[in-house]
Tab-separated table of C-alpha atoms and ligand atoms in Angstrom:
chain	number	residue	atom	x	y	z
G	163	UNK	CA	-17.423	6.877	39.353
G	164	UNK	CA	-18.035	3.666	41.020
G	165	UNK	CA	-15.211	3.355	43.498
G	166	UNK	CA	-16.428	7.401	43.765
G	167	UNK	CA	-19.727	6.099	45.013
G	168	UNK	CA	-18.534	2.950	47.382
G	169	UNK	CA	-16.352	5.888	48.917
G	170	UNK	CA	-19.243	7.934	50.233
G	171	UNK	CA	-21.218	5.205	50.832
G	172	UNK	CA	-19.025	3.978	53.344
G	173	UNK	CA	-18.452	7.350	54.741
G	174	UNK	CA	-22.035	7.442	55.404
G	175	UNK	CA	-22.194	4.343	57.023
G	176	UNK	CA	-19.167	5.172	59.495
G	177	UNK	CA	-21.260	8.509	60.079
G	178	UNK	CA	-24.266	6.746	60.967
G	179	UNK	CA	-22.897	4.139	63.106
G	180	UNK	CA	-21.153	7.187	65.159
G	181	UNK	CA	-24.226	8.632	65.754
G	182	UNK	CA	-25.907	5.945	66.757
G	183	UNK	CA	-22.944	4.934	69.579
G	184	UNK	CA	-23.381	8.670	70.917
G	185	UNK	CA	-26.481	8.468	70.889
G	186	UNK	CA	-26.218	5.261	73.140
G	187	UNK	CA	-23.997	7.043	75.706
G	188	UNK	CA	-25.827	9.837	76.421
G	189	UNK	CA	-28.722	7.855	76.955
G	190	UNK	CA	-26.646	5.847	78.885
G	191	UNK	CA	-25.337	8.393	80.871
G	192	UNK	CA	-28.876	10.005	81.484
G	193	UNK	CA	-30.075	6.561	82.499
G	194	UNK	CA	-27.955	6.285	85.336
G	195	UNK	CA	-29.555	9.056	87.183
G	196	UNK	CA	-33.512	8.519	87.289
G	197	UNK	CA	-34.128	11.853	89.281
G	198	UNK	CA	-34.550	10.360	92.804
G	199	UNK	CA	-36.735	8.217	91.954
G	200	UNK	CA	-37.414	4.204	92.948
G	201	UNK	CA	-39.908	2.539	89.929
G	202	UNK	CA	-41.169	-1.338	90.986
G	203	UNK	CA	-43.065	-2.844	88.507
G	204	UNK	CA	-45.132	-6.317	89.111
G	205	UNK	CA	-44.907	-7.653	85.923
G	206	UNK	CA	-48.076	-9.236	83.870
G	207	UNK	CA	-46.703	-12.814	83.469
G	208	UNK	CA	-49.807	-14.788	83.540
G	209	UNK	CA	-50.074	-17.143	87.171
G	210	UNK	CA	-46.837	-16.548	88.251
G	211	UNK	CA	-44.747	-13.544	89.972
G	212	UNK	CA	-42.405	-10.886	88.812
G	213	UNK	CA	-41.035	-8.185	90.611
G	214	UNK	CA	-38.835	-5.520	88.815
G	215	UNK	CA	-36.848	-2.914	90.499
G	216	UNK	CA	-35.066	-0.054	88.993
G	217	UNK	CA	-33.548	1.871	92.149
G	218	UNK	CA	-32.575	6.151	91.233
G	219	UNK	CA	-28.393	5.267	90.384
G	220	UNK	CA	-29.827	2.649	88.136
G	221	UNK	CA	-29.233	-0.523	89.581
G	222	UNK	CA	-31.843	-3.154	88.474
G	223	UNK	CA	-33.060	-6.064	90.499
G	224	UNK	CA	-35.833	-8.527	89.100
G	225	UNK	CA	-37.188	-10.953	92.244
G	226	UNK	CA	-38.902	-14.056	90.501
G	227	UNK	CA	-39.260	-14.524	86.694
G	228	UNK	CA	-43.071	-15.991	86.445
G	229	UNK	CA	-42.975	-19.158	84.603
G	230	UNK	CA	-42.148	-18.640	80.905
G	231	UNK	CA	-40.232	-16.376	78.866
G	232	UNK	CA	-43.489	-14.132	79.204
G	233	UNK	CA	-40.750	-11.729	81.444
G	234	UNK	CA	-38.872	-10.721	78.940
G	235	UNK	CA	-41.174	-9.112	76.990
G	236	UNK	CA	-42.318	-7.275	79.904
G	237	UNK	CA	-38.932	-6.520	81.002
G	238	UNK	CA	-38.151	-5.018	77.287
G	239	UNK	CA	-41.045	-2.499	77.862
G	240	UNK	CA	-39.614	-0.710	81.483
G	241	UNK	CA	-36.345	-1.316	80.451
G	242	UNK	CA	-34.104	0.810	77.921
G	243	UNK	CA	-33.787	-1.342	74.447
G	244	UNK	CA	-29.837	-1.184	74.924
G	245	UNK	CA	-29.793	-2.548	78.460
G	246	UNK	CA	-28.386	-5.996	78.399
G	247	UNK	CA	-27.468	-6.272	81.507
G	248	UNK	CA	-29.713	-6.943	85.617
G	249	UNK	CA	-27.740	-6.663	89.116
G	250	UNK	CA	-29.431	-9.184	90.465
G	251	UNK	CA	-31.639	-11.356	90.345
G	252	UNK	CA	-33.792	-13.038	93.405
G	253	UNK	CA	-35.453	-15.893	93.709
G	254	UNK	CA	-38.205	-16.368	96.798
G	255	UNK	CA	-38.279	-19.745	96.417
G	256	UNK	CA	-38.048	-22.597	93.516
G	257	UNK	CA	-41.423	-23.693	91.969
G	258	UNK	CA	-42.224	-22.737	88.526
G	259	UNK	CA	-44.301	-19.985	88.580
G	260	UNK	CA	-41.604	-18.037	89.971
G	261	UNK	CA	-38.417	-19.768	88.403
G	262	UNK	CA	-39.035	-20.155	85.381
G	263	UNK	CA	-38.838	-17.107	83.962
G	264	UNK	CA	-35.395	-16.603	86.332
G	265	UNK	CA	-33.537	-18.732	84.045
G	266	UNK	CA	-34.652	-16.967	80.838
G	267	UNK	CA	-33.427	-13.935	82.306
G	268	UNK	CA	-30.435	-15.769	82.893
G	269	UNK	CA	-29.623	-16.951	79.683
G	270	UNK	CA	-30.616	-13.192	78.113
G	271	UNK	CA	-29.093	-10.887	80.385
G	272	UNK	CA	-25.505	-10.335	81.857
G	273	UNK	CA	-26.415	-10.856	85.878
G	274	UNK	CA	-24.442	-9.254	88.454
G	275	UNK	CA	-25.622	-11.489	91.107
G	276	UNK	CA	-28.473	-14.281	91.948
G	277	UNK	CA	-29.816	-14.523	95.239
G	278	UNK	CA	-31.855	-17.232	96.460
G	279	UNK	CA	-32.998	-19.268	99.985
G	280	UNK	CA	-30.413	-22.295	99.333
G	281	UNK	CA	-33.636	-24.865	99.559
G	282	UNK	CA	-33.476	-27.111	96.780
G	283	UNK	CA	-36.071	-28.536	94.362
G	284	UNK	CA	-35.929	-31.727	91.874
G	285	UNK	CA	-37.394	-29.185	88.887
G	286	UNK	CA	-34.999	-29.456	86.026
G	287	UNK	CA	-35.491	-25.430	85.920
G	288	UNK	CA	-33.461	-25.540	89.461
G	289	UNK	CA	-30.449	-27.276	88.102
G	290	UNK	CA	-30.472	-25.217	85.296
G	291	UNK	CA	-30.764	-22.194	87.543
G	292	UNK	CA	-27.422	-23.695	89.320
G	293	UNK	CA	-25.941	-24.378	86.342
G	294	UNK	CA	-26.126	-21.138	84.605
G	295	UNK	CA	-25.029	-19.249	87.913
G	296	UNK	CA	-22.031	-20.904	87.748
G	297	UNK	CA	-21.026	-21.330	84.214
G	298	UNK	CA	-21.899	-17.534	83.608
G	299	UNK	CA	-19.410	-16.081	86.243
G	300	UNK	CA	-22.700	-14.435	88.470
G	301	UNK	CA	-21.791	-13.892	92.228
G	302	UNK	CA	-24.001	-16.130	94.402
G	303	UNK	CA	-25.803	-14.928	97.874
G	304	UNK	CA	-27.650	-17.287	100.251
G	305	UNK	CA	-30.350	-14.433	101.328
G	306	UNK	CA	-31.596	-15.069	105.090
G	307	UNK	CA	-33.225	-12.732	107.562
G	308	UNK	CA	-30.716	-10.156	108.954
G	309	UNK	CA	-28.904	-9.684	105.027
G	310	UNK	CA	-29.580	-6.267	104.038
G	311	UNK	CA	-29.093	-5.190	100.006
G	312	UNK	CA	-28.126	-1.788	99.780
G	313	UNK	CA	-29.493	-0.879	96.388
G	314	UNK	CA	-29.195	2.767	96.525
G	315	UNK	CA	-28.983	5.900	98.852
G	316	UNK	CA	-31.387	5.595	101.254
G	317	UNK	CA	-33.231	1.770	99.271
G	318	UNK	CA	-32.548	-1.208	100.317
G	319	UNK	CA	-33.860	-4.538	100.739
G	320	UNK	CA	-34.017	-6.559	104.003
G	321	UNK	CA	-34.801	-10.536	103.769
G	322	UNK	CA	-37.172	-11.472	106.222
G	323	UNK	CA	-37.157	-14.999	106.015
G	324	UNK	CA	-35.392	-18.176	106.098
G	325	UNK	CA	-34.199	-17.462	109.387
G	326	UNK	CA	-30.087	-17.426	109.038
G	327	UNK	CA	-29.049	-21.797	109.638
G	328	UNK	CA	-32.654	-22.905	110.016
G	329	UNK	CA	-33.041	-26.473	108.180
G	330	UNK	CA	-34.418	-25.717	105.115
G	331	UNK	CA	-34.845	-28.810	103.223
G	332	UNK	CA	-36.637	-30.730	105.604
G	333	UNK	CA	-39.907	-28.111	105.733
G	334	UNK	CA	-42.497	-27.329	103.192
G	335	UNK	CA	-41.161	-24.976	100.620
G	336	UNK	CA	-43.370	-22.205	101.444
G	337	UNK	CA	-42.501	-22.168	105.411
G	338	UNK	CA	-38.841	-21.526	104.034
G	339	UNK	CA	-39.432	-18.736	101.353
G	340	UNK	CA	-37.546	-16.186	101.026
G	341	UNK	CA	-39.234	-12.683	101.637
G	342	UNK	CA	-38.106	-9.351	101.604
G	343	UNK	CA	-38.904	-6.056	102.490
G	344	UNK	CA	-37.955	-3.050	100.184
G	345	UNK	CA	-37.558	0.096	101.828
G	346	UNK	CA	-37.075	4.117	100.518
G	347	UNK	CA	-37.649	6.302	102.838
G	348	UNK	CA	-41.239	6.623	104.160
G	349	UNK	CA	-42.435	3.698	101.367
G	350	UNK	CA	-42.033	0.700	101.399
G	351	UNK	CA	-43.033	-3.002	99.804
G	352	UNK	CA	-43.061	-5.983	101.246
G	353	UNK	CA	-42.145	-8.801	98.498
G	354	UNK	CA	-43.999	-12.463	99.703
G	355	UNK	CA	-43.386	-14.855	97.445
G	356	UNK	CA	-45.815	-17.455	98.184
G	357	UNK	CA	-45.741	-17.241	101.993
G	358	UNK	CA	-48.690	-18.809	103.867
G	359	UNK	CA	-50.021	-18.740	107.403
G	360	UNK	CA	-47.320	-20.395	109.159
G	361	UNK	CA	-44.659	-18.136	108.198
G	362	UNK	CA	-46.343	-15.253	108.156
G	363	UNK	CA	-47.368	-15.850	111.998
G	364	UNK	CA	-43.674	-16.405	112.571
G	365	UNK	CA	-42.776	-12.770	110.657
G	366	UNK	CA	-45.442	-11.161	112.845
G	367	UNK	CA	-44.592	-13.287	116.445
G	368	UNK	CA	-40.658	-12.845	115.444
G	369	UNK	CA	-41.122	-8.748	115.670
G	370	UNK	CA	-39.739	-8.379	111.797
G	371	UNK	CA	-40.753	-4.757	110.531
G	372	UNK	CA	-43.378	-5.462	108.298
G	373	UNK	CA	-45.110	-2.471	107.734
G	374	UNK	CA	-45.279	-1.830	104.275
G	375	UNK	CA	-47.189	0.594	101.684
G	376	UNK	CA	-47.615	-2.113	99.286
G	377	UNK	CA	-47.867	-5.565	99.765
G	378	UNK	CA	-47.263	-8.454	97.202
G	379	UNK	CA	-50.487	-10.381	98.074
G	380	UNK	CA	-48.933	-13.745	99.401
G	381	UNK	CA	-49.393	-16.923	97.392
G	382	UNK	CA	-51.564	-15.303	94.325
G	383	UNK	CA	-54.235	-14.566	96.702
G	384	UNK	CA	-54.644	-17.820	97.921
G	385	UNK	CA	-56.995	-18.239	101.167
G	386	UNK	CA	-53.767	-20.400	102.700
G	387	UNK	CA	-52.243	-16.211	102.885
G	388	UNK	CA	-53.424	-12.892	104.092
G	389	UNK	CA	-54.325	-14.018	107.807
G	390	UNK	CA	-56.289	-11.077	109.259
G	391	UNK	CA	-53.133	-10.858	112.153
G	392	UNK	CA	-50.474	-10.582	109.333
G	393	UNK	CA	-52.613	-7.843	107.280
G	394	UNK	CA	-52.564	-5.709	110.544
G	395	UNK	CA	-48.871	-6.099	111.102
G	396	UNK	CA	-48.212	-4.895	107.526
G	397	UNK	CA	-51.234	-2.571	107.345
G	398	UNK	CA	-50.677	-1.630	103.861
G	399	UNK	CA	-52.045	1.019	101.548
G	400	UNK	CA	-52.200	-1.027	98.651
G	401	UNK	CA	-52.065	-5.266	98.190
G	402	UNK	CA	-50.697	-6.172	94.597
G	403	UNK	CA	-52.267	-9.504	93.540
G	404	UNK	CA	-49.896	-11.361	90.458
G	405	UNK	CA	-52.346	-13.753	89.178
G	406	UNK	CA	-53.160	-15.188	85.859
G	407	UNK	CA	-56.462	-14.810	83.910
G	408	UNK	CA	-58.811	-18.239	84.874
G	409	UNK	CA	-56.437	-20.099	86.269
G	410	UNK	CA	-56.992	-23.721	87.520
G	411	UNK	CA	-56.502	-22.649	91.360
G	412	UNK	CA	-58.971	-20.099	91.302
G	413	UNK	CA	-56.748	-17.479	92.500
G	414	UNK	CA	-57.523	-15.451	93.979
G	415	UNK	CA	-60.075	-16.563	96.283
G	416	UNK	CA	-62.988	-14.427	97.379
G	417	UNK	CA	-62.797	-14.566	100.944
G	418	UNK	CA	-58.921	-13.132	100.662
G	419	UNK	CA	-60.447	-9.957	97.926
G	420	UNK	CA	-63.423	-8.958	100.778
G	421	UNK	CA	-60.863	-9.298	103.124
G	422	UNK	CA	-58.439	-6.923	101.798
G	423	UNK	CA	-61.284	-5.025	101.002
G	424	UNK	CA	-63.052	-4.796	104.566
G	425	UNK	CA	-59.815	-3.625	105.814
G	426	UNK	CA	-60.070	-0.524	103.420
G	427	UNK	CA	-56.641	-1.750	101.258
G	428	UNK	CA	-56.656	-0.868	97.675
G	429	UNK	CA	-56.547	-4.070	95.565
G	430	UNK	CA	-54.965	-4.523	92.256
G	431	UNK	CA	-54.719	-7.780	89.724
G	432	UNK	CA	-52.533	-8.105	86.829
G	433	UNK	CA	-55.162	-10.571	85.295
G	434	UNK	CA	-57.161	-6.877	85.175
G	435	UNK	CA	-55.028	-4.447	85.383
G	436	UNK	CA	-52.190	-5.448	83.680
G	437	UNK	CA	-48.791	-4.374	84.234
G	438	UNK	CA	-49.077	-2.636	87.382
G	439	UNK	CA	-45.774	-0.002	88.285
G	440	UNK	CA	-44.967	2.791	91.340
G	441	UNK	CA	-42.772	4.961	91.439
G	442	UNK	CA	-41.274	6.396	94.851
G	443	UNK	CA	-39.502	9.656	95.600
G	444	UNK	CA	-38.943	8.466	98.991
G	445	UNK	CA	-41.585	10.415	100.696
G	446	UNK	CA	-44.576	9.696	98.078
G	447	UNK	CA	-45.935	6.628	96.278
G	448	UNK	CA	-47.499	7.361	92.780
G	449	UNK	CA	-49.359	4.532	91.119
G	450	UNK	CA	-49.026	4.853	87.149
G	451	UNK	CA	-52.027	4.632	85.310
W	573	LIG	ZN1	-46.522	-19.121	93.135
């Protein structure tokens, strides 16, 4: 009677388990194909950025990390419970509000490959952003302007900025960021880091495409960002601000929100509105609510 027992107990459990690994394939298989459609999420990470892309064959990008381990949380609510695993990851440039959270990721997820501007910083997050690159076996690409990520049919990503062999340790860190412009057909986003006047005066007088539906407020809406002659070039329908509730810079300033707002842009907070995600067919953008 007992062994009788044990017996179907562990038939059970071998029926369970091989339900639960189909079930994991199929939803594996099904989330391979998202339908055509391109999501980007700005993450809510507090004062700090997070960019998450999840192109339509699946391949997953997430450009700065915020500063804590706050990302993973949000990355375990737009990403499936069973996905271990980013293609890249891209860092605009190395201060903590945007690094910080990179190496988390790093030490949770299996990376495909980490992108970053090649300018150093003496954080101890940097090194360990070097370190785990290389002790993890994840592909390493210097991103400058004229590299172009093919992500998808028809979405990719072109880095603006460093220009390709311009000195980059010599400059303030912001002058050297690395930005990006992520294109899918008639939308598009234009990823800033924490860009300020003097490189955004370059993009513009350096005839970059910049034109963008959405674009990532630079700097956390700092007044040093959003010159009036750079919001024209982009022109954008929307300006995402990634910002953290009362923080000590007083992000964003004023004069940048009734600036944006004078030139008719919809503006958006994730100190208000939370998590904020699109998703993109290619021709339209829908903002989830
Ligand atoms: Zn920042």
């Amino acid at each position: 009677m007992i062994s009788g027992s044990k017996k179907q107990n562990i038939k059970y459990y071998f029926l369970a388990i091989l339900t639960a690994v189909a079930i994991l394939v199929w939803s594996a298989v099904w989330a391979e194909d998202r339908g055509g459609i391109l999501t980007v999420a700005f993450l809510n990470v507090g004062q700090g950025d997070a960019i998450f892309i999840d192109a339509p064959n699946g391949n997953q990008v997430l450009m700065d990390g915020g500063p804590n381990k706050t990302v993973l949380k949000e990355l375990s609510a737009v990403m499936s419970f069973y996905d271990r695993s980013l293609d890249m990851l891209i860092m605009s440039h190395p201060n903590l509000d945007h690094i910080g959270g990179l190496v988390e990721a790093l030490k949770r997820y299996e990376v495909g490959t980490a992108v970053d501007s090649g300018a150093s910083h003496s954080i101890g997050e940097y090194a360990e952003w070097k370190r785990l690159i290389a002790n993890n076996g994840v592909k390493y690409l210097q991103g400058s302007s004229g590299v172009r990520i093919h992500l998808a049919d028809g979405v990719y990503l072109d880095v603006l900025s460093p220009k390709k062999g311009e000195p980059l340790q010599s400059k303030n860190i912001n002058d050297v960021m690395l930005t990006a412009r992520l294109v899918y057909g008639n939308t598009s986003f234009l990823l800033t880091g924490d860009m300020e006047r003097t490189l955004e005066y370059k993009l513009v007088d350096g005839g970059s495409a910049l034109d963008a539906t959405v674009l990532k407020v630079g700097h956390h809406g700092s007044r040093t960002s959003s010159s009036e002659y750079f919001l024209n070039a982009v022109h954008p329908k929307y300006a995402v601000i990634q910002v953290g509730k009362n923080n000590k810079y007083g992000h964003p300033h004023q004069e940048i929100l009734n600036r944006l707002q004078a030139a008719g842009i919809g503006i958006l907070r994730t100190d208000t509105d939370g998590r904020i995600i699109f998703r993109s067919d290619g021709k339209n953008l829908a903002l989830e609510k």
